[in-house]
Tab-separated table of C-alpha atoms and ligand atoms in Angstrom:
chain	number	residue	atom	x	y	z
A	1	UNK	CA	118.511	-1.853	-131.198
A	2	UNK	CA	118.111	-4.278	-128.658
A	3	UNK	CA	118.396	-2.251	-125.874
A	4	UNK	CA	115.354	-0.068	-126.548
A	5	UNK	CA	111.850	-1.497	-125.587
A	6	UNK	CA	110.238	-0.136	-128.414
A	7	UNK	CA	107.005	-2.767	-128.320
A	8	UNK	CA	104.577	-0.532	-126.413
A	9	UNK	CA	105.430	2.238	-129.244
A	10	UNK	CA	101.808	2.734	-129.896
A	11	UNK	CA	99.956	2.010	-127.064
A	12	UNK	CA	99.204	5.096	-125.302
A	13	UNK	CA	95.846	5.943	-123.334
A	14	UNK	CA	94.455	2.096	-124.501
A	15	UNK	CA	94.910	0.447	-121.143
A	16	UNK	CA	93.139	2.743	-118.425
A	17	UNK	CA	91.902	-0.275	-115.981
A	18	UNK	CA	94.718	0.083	-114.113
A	19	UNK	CA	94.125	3.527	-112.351
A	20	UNK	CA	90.519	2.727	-112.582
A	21	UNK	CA	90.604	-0.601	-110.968
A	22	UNK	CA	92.884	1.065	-107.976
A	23	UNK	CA	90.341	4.387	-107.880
A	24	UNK	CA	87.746	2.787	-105.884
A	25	UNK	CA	90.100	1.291	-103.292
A	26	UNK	CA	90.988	3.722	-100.689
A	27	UNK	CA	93.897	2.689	-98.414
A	28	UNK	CA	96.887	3.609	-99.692
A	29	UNK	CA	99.464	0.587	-97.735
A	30	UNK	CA	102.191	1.690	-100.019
A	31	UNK	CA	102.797	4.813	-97.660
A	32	UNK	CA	103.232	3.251	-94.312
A	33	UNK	CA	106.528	2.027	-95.345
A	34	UNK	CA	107.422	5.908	-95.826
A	35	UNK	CA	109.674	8.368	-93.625
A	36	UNK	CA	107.557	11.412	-93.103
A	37	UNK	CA	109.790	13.591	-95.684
A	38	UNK	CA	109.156	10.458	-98.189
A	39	UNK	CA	105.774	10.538	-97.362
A	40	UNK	CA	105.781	14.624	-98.143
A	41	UNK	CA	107.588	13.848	-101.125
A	42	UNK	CA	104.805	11.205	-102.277
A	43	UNK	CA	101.924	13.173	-101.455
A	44	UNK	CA	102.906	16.941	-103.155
A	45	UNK	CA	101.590	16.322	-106.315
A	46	UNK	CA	101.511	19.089	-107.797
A	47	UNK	CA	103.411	21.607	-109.270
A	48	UNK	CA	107.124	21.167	-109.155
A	49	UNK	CA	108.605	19.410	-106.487
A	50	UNK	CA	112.442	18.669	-106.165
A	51	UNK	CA	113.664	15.920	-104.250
A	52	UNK	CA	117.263	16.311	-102.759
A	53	UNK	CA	118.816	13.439	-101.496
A	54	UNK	CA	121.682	12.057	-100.428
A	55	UNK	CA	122.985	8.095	-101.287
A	56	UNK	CA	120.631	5.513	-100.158
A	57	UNK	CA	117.991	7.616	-98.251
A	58	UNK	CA	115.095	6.256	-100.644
A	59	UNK	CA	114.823	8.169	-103.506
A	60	UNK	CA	114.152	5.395	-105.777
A	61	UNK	CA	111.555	4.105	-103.357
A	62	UNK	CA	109.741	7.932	-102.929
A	63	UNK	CA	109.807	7.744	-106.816
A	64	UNK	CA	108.163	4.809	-107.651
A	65	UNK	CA	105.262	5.662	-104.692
A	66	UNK	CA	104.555	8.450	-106.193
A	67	UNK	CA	103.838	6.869	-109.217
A	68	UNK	CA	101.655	4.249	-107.493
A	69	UNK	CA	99.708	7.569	-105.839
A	70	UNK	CA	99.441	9.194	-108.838
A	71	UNK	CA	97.258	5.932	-110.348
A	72	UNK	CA	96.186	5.043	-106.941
A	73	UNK	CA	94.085	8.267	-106.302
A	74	UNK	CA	93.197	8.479	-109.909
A	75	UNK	CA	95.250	11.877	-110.546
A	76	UNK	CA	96.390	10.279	-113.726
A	77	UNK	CA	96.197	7.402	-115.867
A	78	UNK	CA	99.255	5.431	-116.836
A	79	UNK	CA	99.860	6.859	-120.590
A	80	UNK	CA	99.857	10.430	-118.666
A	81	UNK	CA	102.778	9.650	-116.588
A	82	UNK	CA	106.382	10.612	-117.764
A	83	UNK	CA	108.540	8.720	-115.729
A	84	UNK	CA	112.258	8.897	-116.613
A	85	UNK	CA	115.185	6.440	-115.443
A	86	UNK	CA	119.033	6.166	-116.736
A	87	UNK	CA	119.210	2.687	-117.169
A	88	UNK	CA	116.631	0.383	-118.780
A	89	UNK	CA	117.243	-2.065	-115.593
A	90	UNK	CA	116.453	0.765	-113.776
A	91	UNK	CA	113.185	1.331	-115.626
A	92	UNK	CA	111.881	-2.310	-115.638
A	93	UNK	CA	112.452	-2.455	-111.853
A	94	UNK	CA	110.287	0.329	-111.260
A	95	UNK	CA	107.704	-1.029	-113.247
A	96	UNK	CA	107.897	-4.228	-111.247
A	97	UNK	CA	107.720	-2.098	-107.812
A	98	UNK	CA	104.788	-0.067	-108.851
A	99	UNK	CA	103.144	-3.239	-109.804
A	100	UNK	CA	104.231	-4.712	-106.332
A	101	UNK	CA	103.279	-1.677	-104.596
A	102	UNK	CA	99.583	-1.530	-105.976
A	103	UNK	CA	99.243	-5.403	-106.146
A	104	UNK	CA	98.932	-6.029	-109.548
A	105	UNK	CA	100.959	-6.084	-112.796
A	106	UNK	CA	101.496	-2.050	-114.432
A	107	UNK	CA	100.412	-2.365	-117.732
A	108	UNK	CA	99.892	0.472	-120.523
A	109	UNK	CA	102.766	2.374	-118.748
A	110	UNK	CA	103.968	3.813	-122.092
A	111	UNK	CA	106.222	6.301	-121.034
A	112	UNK	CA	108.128	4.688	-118.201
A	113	UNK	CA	111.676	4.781	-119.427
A	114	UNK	CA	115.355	5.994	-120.266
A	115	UNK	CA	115.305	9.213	-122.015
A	116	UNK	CA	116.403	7.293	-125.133
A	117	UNK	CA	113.811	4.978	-125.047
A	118	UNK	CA	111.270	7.382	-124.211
A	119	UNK	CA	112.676	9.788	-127.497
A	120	UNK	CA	112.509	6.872	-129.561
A	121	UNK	CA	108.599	6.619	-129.813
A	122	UNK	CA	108.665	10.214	-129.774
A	123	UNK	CA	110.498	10.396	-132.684
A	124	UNK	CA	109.102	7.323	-134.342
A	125	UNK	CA	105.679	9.691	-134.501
A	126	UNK	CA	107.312	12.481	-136.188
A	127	UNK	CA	110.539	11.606	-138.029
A	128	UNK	CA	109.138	13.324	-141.080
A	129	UNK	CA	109.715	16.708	-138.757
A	130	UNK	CA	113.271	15.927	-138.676
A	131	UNK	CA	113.773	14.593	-141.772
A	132	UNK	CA	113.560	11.240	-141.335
A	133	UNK	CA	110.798	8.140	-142.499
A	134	UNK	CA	109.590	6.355	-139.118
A	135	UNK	CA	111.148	3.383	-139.470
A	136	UNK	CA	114.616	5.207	-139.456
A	137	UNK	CA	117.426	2.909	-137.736
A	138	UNK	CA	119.785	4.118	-135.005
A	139	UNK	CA	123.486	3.417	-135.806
A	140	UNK	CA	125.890	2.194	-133.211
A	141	UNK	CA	129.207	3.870	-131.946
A	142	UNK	CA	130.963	1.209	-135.082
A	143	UNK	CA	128.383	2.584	-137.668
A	144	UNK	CA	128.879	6.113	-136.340
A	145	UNK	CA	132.737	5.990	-136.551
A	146	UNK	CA	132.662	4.158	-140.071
A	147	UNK	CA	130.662	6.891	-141.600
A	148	UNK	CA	132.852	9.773	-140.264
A	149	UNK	CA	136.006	8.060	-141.337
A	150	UNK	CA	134.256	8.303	-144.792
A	151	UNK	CA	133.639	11.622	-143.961
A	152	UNK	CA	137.131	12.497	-142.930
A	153	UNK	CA	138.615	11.345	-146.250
A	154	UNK	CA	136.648	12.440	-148.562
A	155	UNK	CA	137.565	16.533	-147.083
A	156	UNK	CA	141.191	15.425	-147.158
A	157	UNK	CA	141.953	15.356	-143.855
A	158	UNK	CA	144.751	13.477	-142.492
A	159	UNK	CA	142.607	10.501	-140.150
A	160	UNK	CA	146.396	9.665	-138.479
A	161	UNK	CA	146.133	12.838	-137.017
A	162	UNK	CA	142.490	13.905	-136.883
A	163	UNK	CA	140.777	10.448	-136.123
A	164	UNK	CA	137.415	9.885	-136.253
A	165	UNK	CA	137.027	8.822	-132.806
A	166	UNK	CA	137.894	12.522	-131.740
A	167	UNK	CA	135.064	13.763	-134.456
A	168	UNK	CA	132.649	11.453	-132.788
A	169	UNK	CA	133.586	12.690	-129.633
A	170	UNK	CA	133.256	16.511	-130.274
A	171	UNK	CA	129.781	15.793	-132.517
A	172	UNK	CA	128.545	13.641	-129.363
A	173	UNK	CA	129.255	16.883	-127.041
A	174	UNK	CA	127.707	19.580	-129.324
A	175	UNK	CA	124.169	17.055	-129.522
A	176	UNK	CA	124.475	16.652	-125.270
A	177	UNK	CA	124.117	20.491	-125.130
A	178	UNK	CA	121.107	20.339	-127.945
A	179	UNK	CA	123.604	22.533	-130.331
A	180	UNK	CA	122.813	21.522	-133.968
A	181	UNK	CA	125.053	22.507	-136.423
A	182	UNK	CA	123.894	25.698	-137.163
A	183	UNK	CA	123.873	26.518	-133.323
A	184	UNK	CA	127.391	25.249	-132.305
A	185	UNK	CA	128.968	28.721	-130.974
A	186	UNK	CA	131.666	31.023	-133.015
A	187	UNK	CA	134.564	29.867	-130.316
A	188	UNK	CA	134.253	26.345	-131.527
A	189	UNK	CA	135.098	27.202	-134.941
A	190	UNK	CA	138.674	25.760	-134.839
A	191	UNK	CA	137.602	22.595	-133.463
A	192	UNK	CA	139.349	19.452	-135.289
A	193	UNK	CA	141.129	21.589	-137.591
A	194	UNK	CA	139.009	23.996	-138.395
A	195	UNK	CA	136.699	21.217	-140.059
A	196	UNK	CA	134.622	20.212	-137.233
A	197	UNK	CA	131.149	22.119	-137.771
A	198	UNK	CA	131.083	21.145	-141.498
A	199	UNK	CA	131.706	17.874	-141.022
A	200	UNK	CA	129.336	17.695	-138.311
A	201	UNK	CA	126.540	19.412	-141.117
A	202	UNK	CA	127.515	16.885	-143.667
A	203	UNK	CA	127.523	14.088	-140.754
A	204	UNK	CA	123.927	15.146	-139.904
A	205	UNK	CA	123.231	15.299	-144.056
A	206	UNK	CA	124.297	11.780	-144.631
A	207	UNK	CA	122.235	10.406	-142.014
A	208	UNK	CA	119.145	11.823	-143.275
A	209	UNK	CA	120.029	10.033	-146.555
A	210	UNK	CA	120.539	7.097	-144.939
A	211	UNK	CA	116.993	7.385	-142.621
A	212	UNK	CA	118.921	6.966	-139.955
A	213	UNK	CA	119.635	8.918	-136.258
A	214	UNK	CA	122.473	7.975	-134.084
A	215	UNK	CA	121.435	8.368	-129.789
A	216	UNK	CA	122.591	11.706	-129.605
A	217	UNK	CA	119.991	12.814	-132.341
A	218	UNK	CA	116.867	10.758	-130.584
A	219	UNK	CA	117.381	13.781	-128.169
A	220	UNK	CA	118.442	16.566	-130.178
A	221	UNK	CA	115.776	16.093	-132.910
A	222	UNK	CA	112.945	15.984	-130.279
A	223	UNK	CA	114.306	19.035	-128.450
A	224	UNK	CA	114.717	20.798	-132.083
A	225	UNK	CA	111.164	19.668	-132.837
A	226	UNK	CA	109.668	20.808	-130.130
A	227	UNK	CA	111.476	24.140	-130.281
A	228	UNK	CA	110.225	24.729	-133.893
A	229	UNK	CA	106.539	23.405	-134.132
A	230	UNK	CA	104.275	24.507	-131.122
A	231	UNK	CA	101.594	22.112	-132.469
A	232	UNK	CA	103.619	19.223	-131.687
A	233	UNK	CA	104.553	20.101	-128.149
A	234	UNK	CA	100.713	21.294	-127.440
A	235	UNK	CA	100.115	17.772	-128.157
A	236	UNK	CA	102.620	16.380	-125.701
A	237	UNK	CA	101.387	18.805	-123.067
A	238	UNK	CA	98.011	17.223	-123.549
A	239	UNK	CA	99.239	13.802	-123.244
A	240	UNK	CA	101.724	13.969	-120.278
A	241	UNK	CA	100.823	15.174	-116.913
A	242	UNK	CA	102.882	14.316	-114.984
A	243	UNK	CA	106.754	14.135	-115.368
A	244	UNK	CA	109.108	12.111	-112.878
A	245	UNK	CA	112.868	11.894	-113.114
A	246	UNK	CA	115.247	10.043	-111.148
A	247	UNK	CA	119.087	10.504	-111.021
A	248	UNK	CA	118.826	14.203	-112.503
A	249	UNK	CA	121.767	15.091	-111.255
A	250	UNK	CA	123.063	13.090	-114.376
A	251	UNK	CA	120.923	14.767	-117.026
A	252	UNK	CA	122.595	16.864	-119.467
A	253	UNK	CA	121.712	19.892	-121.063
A	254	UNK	CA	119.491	18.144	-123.944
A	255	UNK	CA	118.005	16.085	-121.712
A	256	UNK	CA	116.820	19.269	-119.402
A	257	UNK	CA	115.905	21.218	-122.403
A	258	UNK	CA	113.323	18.640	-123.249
A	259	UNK	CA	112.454	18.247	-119.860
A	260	UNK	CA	111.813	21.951	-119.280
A	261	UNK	CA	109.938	21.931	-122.424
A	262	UNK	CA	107.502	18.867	-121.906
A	263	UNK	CA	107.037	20.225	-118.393
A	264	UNK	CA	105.759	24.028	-118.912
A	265	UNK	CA	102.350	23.613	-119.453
A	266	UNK	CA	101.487	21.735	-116.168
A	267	UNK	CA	104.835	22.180	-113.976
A	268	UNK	CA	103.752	18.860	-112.375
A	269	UNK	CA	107.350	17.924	-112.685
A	270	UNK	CA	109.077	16.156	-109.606
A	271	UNK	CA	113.000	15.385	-109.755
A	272	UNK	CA	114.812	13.287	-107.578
A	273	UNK	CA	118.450	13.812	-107.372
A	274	UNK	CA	121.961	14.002	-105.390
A	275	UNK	CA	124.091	17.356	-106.003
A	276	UNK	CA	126.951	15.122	-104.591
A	277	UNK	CA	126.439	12.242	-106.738
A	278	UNK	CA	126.953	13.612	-110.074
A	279	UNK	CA	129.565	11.388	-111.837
A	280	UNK	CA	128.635	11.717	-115.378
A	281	UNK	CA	130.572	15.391	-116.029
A	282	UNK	CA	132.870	13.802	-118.343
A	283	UNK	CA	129.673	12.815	-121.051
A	284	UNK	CA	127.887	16.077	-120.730
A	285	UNK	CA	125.650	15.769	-117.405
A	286	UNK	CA	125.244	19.275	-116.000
A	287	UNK	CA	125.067	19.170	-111.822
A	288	UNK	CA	124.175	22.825	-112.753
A	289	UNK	CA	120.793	21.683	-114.130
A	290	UNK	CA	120.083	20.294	-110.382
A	291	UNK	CA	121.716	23.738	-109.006
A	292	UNK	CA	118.961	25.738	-110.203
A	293	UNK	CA	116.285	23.700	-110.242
A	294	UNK	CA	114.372	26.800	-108.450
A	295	UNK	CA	115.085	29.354	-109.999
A	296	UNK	CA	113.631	27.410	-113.360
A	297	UNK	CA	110.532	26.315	-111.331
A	298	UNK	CA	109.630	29.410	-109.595
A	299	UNK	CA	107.811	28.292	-106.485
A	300	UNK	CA	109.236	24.765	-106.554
A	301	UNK	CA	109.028	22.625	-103.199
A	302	UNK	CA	112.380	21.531	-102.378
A	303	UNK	CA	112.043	17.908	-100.127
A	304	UNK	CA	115.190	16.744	-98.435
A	305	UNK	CA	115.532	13.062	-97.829
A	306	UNK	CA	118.451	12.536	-95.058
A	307	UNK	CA	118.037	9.461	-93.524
A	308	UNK	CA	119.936	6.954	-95.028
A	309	UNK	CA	118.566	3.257	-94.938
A	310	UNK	CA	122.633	1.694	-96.177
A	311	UNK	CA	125.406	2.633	-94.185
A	312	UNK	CA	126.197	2.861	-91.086
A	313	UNK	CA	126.664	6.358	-88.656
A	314	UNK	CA	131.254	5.654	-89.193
A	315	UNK	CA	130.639	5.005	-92.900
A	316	UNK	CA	127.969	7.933	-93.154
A	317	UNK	CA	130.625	10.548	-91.219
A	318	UNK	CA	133.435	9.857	-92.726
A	319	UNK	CA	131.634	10.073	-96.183
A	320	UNK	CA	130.033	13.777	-95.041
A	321	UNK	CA	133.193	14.940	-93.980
A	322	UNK	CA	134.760	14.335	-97.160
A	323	UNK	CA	131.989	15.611	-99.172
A	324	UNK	CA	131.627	18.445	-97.047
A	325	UNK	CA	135.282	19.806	-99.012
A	326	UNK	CA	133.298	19.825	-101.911
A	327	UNK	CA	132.556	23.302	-103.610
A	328	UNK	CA	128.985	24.306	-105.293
A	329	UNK	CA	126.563	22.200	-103.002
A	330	UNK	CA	123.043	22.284	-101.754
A	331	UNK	CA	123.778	20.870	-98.590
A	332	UNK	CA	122.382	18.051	-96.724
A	333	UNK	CA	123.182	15.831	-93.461
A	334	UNK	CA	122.383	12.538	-93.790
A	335	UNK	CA	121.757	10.080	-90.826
A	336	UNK	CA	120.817	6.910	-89.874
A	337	UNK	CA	119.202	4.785	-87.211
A	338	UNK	CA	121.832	1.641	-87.812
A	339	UNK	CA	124.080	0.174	-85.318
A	340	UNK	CA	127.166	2.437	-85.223
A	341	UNK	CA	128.944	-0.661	-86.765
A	342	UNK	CA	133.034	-1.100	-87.326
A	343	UNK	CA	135.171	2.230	-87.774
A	344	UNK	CA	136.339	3.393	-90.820
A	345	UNK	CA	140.130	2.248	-91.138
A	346	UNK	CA	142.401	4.113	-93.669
A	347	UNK	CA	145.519	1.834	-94.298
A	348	UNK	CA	148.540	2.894	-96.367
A	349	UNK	CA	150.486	0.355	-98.290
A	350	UNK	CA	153.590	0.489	-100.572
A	351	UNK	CA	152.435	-0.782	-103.502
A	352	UNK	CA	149.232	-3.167	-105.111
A	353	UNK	CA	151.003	-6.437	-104.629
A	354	UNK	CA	150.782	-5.299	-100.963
A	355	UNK	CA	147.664	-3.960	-100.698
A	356	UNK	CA	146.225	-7.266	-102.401
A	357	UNK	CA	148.165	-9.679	-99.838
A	358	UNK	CA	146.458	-7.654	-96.735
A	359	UNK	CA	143.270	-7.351	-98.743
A	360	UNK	CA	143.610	-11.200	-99.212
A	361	UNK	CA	144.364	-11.781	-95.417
A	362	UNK	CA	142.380	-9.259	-94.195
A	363	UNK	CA	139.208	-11.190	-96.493
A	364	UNK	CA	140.066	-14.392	-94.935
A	365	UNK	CA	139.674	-13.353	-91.266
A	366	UNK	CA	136.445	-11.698	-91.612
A	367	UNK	CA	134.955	-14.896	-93.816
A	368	UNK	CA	136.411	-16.637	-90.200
A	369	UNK	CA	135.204	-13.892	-88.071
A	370	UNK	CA	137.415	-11.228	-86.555
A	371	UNK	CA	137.678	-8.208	-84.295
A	372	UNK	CA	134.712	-9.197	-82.759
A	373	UNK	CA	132.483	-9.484	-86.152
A	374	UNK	CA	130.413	-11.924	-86.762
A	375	UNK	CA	131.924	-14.355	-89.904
A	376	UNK	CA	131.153	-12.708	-93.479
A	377	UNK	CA	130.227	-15.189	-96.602
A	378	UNK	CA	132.074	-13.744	-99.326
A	379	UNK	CA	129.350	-12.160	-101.691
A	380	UNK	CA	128.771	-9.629	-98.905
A	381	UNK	CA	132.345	-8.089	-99.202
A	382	UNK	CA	133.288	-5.714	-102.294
A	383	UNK	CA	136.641	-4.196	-103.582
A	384	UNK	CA	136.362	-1.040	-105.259
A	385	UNK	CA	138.751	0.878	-107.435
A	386	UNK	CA	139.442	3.704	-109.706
A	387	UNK	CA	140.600	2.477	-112.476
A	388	UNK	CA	139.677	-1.689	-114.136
A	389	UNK	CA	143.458	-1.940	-114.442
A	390	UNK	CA	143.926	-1.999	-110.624
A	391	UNK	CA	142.146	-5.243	-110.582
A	392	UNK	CA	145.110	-7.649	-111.754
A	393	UNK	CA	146.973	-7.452	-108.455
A	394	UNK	CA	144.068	-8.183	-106.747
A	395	UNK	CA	143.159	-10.881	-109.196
A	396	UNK	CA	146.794	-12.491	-109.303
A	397	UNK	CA	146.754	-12.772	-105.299
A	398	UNK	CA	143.449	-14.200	-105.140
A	399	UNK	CA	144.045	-16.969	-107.817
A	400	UNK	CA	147.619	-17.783	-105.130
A	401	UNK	CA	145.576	-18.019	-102.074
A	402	UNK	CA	142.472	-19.976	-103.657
A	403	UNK	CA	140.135	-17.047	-102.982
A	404	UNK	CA	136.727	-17.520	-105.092
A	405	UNK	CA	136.644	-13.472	-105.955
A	406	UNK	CA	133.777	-14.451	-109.096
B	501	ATP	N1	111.273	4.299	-95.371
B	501	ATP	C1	112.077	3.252	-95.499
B	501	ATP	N2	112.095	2.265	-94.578
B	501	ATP	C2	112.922	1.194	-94.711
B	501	ATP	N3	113.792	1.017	-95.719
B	501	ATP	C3	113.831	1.960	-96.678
B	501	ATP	C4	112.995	3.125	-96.631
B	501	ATP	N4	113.264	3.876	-97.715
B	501	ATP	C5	114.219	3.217	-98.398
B	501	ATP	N5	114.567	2.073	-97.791
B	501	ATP	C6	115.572	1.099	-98.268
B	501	ATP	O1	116.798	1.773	-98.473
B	501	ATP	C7	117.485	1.251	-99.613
B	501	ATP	C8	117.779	2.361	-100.594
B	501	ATP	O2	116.552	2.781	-101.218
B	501	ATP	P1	116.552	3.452	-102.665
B	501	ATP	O3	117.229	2.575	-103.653
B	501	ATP	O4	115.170	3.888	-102.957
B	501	ATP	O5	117.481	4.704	-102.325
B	501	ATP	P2	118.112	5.789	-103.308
B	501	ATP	O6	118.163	7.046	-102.529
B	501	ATP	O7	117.367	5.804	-104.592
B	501	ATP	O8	119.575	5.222	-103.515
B	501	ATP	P3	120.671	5.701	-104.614
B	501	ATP	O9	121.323	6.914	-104.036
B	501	ATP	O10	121.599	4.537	-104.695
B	501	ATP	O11	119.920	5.969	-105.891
B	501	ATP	C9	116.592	0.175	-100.196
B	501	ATP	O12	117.013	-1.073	-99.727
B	501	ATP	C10	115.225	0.547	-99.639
B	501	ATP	O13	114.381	-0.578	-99.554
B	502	MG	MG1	118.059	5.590	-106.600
């Protein structure tokens, strides 16, 4: 699995210089580049803390300074720190910035990660628990849908009309809300044809046999572990002090449930997240889990971030007042201290062939300069639509006019 950094598997606790090295210096430059509510959100340590934020207001940025105080003043050392991103881009950046940030490289950082990279080495240290050896391997989505296929057949189901990719998709929504077979609720009995849980057990079965875990199980097995042997967590709660997530808006219920449990002990947990930015519904994430962030972490400190460092006041309005329509928000106002900048223009057209030709034109005069706008360079303009599809027309015109668009 290429995607998982799995090299630092071991390492935890071995590498301490780095909040050592940084304890004896005192200033701390990486907060003068702070807001005051950044600053608040850097500094509250501890107990948990929930950052609410809106689009580019410096949640990433409060994030990874709070990391760099948390070494900085010695509070923890690096293997103590859960820090939790949703990409593994995402991860290595904010390893760079915290090395940037305290001016030297973060090693021994163990725990910095996506969920499934972080489970990974979890699990790695106690497959047996979940039935596995710990060099099990994790399957792909092709591995995944070969097996149930085999599955399918061999209980006589039709696959033309109950195909595996459905299977996968029902088995991949049961493990997002931590439901193992045995826990997947009466009402879903009748799911794919009445078959689903049992396939789902003999799913589960065959990858045992196979010492294998597919990403949904990295998750539910660790969850299901911790759930079932005390020991085991107790250990983790000695080990990790301090938990940061970004993006939780996006986490789903799996993800919180091992969250909530890693956190209990020491409720140093801070989350960073946009209730209006949650667009991961459709593969389990739970803006719910953001909703009640309180009333899980009695006492929590709730931080609002609300100036916004990337758009400007037209773009900022005009995205609040649509937002504002939404239902089931926290509720923010975000602002900004940038030039009020061009209006927002809303401009009908008939169909895409249109749209592209006065997209095209409408590109050309602002790489010339227009309506009083300085000239653009191309890689500072983007086209954004719903659905990859949508591209072609805009494609097609480009490659008429002569437009570089890659
Ligand atoms: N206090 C600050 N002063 C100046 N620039 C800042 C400040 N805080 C953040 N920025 C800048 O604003 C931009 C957005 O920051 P960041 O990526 O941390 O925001 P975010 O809230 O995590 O965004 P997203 O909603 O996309 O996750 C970055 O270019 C960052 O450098
Ligand atoms: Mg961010």
């Amino acid at each position: 699995m290429s995607e998982f950094d799995e090299t630092e598997a071991f390492e935890t606790g071995a590498r301490l210089s780095l909040s050592q090295r940084a304890m004896g210096v005192r200033p701390a430059p990486y907060l003068d580049s702070l807001n005051p509510a950044q600053r608040r959100a850097v500094e509250a340590l501890d107990g948990p803390v929930l950052v609410l934020a809106g689009a580019g207001t410096g949640k990433t940025r409060a994030l990874t300074a709070r990391i760099a105080h948390l070494l900085h003043t010695g509070r923890a050392r690096p293997s103590e720190i859960l820090a939790v991103t949703f990409t593994n881009k995402a991860a290595r950046e904010m390893k760079d910035r915290i090395g940037a940030l305290l001016g030297q490289r973060v090693e021994g950082m163990p725990w910095l990660g996506t969920f499934h990279a972080i489970c990974v080495k979890m699990l790695r240290r106690h497959a047996e628990l979940a039935g596995l050896r710990n060099n099990f391997t994790i399957i792909d989505t092709d591995d995944q849908l070969r097996l149930l296929k085999q599955l399918i057949q061999a209980a006589n189901i039709d696959e033309k009309r109950w195909p595996a990719r459905h299977l996968a998709g029902l088995i991949d929504h049961w493990k997002n809300r931590a439901l193992t077979p045995e826990r997947v609720p009466a009402e879903d009995g009748s799911a794919f044809n009445g078959c689903g849980v049992a396939l789902y057990r003999e799913y589960q079965a065959r990858l045992k046999t196979l010492n294998a875990a597919d990403f949904g199980d990295l998750l539910l097995h660790m969850v299901t572990i911790f759930q079932a042997h005390p020991d085991v967590l107790a250990e983790w709660h000695r080990r990790l002090r301090y938990i940061l997530v970004d993006e939780y808006q996006d986490t789903n219920v799996a993800q919180y449930l091992w969250l909530r449990l890693l956190a209990q002990k020491h409720r140093n947990i801070c989350c960073v997240g946009d209730d209006d930015q949650s667009i991961y519904g459709w593969r389990g994430a739970e803006v719910g889990n953001i909703l009640r962030f309180e009333t899980d972490f009695p006492g929590a400190q709730v931080i609002r971030l609300e100036q916004n460092y990337r758009s400007t006041p037209h773009i900022l309005a005009a995205a609040s007042k649509l937002i504002s329509a939404n239902a089931d928000r926290l509720g923010k106002t975000l602002w900004t201290e940038a030039d009020a900048g061009e209006q927002v223009r809303l401009i009908g057209h008939w169909d895409g062939e249109e749209e592209a030709r006065w997209i095209g034109e409408d590109i050309e005069a602002m790489a010339g300069g227009t309506r009083g706008l300085r000239p653009f360079s191309l890689d500072e303009i983007a086209i954004l639509v719903r659905a990859t599809h949508q591209m072609r027309a805009f494609e097609d015109r480009f490659l008429t006019i002569g437009l570089p668009y890659r």
